[in-house]
mmCIF file of C-alpha atoms in Angstrom:
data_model
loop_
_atom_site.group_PDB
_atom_site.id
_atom_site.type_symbol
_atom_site.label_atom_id
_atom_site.label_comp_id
_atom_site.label_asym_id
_atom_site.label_seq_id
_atom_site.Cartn_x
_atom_site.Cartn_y
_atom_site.Cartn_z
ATOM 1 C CA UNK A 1079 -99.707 157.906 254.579
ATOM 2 C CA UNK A 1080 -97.629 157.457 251.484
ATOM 3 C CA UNK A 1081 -95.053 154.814 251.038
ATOM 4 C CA UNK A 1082 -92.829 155.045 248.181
ATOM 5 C CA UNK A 1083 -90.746 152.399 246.718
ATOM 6 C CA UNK A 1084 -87.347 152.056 244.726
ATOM 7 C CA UNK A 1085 -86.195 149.205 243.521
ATOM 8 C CA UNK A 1086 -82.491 148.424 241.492
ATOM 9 C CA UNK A 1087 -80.815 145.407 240.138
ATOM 10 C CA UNK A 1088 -77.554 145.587 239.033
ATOM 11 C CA UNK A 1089 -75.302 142.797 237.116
ATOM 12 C CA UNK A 1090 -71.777 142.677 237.910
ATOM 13 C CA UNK A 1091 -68.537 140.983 236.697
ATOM 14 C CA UNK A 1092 -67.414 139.905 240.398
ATOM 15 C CA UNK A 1093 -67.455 137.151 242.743
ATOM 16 C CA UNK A 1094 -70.097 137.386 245.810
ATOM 17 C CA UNK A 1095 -67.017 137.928 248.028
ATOM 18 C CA UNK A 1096 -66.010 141.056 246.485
ATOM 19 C CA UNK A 1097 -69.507 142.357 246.176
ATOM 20 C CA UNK A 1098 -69.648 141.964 249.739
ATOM 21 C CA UNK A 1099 -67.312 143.723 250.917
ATOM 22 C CA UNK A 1100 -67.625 146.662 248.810
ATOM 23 C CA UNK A 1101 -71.408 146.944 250.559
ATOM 24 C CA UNK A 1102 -71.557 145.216 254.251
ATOM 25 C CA UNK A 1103 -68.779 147.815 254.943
ATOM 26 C CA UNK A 1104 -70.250 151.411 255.376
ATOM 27 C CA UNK A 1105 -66.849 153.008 254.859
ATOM 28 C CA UNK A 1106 -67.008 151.966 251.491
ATOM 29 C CA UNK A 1107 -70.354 153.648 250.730
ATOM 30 C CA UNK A 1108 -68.641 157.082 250.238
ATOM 31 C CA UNK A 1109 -67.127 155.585 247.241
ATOM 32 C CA UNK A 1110 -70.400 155.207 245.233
ATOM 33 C CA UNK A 1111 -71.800 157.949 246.213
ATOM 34 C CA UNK A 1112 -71.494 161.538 244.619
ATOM 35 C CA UNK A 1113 -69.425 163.684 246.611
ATOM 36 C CA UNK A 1114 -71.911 166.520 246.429
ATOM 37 C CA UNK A 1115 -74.110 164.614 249.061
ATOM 38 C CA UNK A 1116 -71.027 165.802 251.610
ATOM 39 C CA UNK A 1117 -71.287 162.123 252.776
ATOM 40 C CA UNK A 1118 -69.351 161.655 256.203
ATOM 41 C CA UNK A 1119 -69.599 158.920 258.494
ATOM 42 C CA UNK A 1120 -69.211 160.125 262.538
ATOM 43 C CA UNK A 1121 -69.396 156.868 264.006
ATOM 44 C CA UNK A 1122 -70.437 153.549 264.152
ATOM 45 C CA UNK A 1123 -68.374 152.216 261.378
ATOM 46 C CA UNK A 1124 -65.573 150.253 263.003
ATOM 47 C CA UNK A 1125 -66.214 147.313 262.565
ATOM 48 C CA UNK A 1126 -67.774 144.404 260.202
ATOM 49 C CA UNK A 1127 -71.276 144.877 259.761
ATOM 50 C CA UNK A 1128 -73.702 143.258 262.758
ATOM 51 C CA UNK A 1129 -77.387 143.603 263.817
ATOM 52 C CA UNK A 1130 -77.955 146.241 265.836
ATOM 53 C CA UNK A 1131 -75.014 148.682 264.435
ATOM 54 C CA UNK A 1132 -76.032 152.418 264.807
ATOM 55 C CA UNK A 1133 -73.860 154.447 261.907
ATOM 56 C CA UNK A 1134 -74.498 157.946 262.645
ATOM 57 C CA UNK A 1135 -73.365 160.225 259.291
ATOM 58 C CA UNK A 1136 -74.181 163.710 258.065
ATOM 59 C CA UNK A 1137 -75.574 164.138 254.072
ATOM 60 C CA UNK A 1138 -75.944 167.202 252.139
ATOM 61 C CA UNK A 1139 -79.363 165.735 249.943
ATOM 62 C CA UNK A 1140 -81.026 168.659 249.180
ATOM 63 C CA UNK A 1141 -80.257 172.219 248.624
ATOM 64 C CA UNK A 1142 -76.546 171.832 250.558
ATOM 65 C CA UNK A 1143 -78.421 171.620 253.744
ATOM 66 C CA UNK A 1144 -76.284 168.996 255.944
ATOM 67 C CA UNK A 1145 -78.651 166.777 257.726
ATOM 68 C CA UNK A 1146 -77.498 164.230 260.688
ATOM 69 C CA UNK A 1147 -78.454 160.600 259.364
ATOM 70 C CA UNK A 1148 -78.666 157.617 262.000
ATOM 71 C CA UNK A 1149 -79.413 154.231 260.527
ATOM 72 C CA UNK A 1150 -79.397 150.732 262.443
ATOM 73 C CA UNK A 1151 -78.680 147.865 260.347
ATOM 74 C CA UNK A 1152 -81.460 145.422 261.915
ATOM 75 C CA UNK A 1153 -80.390 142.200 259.593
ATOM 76 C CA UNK A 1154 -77.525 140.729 258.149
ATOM 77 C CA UNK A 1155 -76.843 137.334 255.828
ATOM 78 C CA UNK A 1156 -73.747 137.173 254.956
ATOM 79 C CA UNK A 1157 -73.047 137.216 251.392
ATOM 80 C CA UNK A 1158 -76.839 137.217 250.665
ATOM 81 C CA UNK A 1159 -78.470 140.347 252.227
ATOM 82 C CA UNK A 1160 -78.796 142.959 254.885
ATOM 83 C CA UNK A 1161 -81.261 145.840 255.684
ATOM 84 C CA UNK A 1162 -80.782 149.303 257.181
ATOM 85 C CA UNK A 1163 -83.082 151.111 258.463
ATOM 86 C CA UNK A 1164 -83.125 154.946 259.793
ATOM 87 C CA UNK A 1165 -83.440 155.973 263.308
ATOM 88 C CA UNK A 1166 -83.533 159.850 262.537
ATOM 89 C CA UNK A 1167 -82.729 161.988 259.080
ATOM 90 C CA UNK A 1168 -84.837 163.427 256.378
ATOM 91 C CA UNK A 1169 -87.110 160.547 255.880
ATOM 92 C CA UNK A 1170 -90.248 159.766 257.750
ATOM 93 C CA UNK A 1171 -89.320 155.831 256.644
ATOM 94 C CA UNK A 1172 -86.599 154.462 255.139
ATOM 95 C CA UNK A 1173 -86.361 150.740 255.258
ATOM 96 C CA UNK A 1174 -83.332 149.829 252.527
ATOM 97 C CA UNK A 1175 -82.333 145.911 251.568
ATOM 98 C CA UNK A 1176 -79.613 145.048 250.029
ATOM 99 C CA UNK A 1177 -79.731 141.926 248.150
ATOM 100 C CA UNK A 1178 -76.533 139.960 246.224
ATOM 101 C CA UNK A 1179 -76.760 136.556 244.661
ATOM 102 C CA UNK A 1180 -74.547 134.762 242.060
ATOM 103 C CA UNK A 1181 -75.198 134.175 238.385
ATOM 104 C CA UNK A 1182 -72.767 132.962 235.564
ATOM 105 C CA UNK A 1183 -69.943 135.759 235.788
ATOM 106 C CA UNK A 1184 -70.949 138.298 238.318
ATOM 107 C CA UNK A 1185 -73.038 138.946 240.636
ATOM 108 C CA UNK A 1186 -76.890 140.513 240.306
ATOM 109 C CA UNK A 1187 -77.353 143.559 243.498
ATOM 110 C CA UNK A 1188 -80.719 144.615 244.338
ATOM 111 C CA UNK A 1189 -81.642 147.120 245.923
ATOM 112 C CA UNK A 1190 -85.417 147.555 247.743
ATOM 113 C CA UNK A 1191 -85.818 150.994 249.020
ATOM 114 C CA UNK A 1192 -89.425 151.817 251.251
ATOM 115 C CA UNK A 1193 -89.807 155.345 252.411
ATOM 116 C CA UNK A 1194 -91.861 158.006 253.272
ATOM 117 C CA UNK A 1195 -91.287 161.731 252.925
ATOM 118 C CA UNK A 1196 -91.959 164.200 255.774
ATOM 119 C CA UNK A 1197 -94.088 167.062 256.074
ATOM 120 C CA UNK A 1198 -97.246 164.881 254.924
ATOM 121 C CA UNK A 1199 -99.010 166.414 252.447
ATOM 122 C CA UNK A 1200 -96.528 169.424 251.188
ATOM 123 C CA UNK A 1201 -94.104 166.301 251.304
ATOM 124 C CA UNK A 1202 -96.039 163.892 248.719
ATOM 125 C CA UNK A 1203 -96.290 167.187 246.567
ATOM 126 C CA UNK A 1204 -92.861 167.963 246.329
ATOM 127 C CA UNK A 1205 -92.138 164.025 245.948
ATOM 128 C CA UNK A 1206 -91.869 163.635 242.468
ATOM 129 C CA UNK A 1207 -90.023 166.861 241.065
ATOM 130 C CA UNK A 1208 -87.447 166.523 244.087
ATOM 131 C CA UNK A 1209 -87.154 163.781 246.450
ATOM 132 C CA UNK A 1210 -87.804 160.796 243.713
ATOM 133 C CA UNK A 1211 -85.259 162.491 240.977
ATOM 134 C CA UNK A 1212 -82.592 162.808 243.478
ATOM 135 C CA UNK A 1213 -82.667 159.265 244.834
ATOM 136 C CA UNK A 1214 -82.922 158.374 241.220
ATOM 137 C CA UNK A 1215 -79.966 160.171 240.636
ATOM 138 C CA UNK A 1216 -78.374 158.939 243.665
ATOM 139 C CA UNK A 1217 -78.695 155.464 242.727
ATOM 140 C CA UNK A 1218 -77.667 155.743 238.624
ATOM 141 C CA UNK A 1219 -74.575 157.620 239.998
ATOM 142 C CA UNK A 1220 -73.712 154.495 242.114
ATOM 143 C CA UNK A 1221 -74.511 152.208 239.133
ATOM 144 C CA UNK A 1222 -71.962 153.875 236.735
ATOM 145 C CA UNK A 1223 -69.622 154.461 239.209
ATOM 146 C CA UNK A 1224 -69.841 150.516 240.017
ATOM 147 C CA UNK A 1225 -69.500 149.771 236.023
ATOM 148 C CA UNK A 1226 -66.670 151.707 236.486
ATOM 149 C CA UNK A 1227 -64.546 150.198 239.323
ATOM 150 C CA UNK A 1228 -65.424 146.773 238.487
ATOM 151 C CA UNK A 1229 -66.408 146.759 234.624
ATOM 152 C CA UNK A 1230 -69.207 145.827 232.207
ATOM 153 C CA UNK A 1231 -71.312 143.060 232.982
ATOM 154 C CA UNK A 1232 -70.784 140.943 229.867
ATOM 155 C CA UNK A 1233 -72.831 137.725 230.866
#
């Protein structure tokens, strides 16, 4: 059994407060991500982020195929961190923690991504020319598109 790992930082020029509630609120995700990924939240996303919220969405990730995605967010700090985790979609695992901490003039996001492809074997062979690029893609999609709401980090 494979586990992959992706990990992000990000530096941006905003306060902790803003940061957070661009990403404790899953509304908000459709913003930073790219619209070909047909993201649509069904339910589960009416109020403030708490532990042991089911969001139920449907994704396009590969190919146009829509796939139903059900994640439970299983911890939340606020202002510091939370962690979602899926319940059923395309991944065998997906474990995802979101970090944010101050630093002079911004704030730094991480991002800590542990999953596992399906399909065992045929999976971990199709893993780095498809599934890897895309989430790689996902995830420097979201980073310009948060330079460009919120600006250049200049600290």
């Amino acid at each position: 059994m494979k586990i992959y790992r992706l990990h992000t930082k990000q530096n941006l020029p905003i306060t902790i407060d803003e940061a957070w509630d661009l990403l404790s609120d899953p509304k908000k995700l459709q913003k930073i991500t790219p619209e070909y990924m047909g993201f649509k939240i069904l339910s589960g996303a009416d109020r403030p982020m708490f532990p042991g919220q089911i969001i139920q969405y449907i994704v396009t990730p590969v190919l146009g195929i829509p796939a139903k995605w059900v994640t439970e967010i299983t911890h939340v700090v606020d202002k510091q961190y939370f962690v979602d985790e899926q319940r059923f979609g395309p991944y065998a695992l997906w474990h995802h923690k979101h970090f944010i901490k101050e630093i002079p003039g911004g704030v730094e996001m991480e991002d800590i991504v542990d999953y596992k492809v399906p399909m065992g074997i045929l999976g971990q062979l199709v893993h780095p020319f498809l599934v890897k690029p895309k989430l790689n893609e996902i995830f420097e999609y979201r980073r310009k598109k948060l330079i460009e709401m919120f600006g250049e980090f200049k600290g």
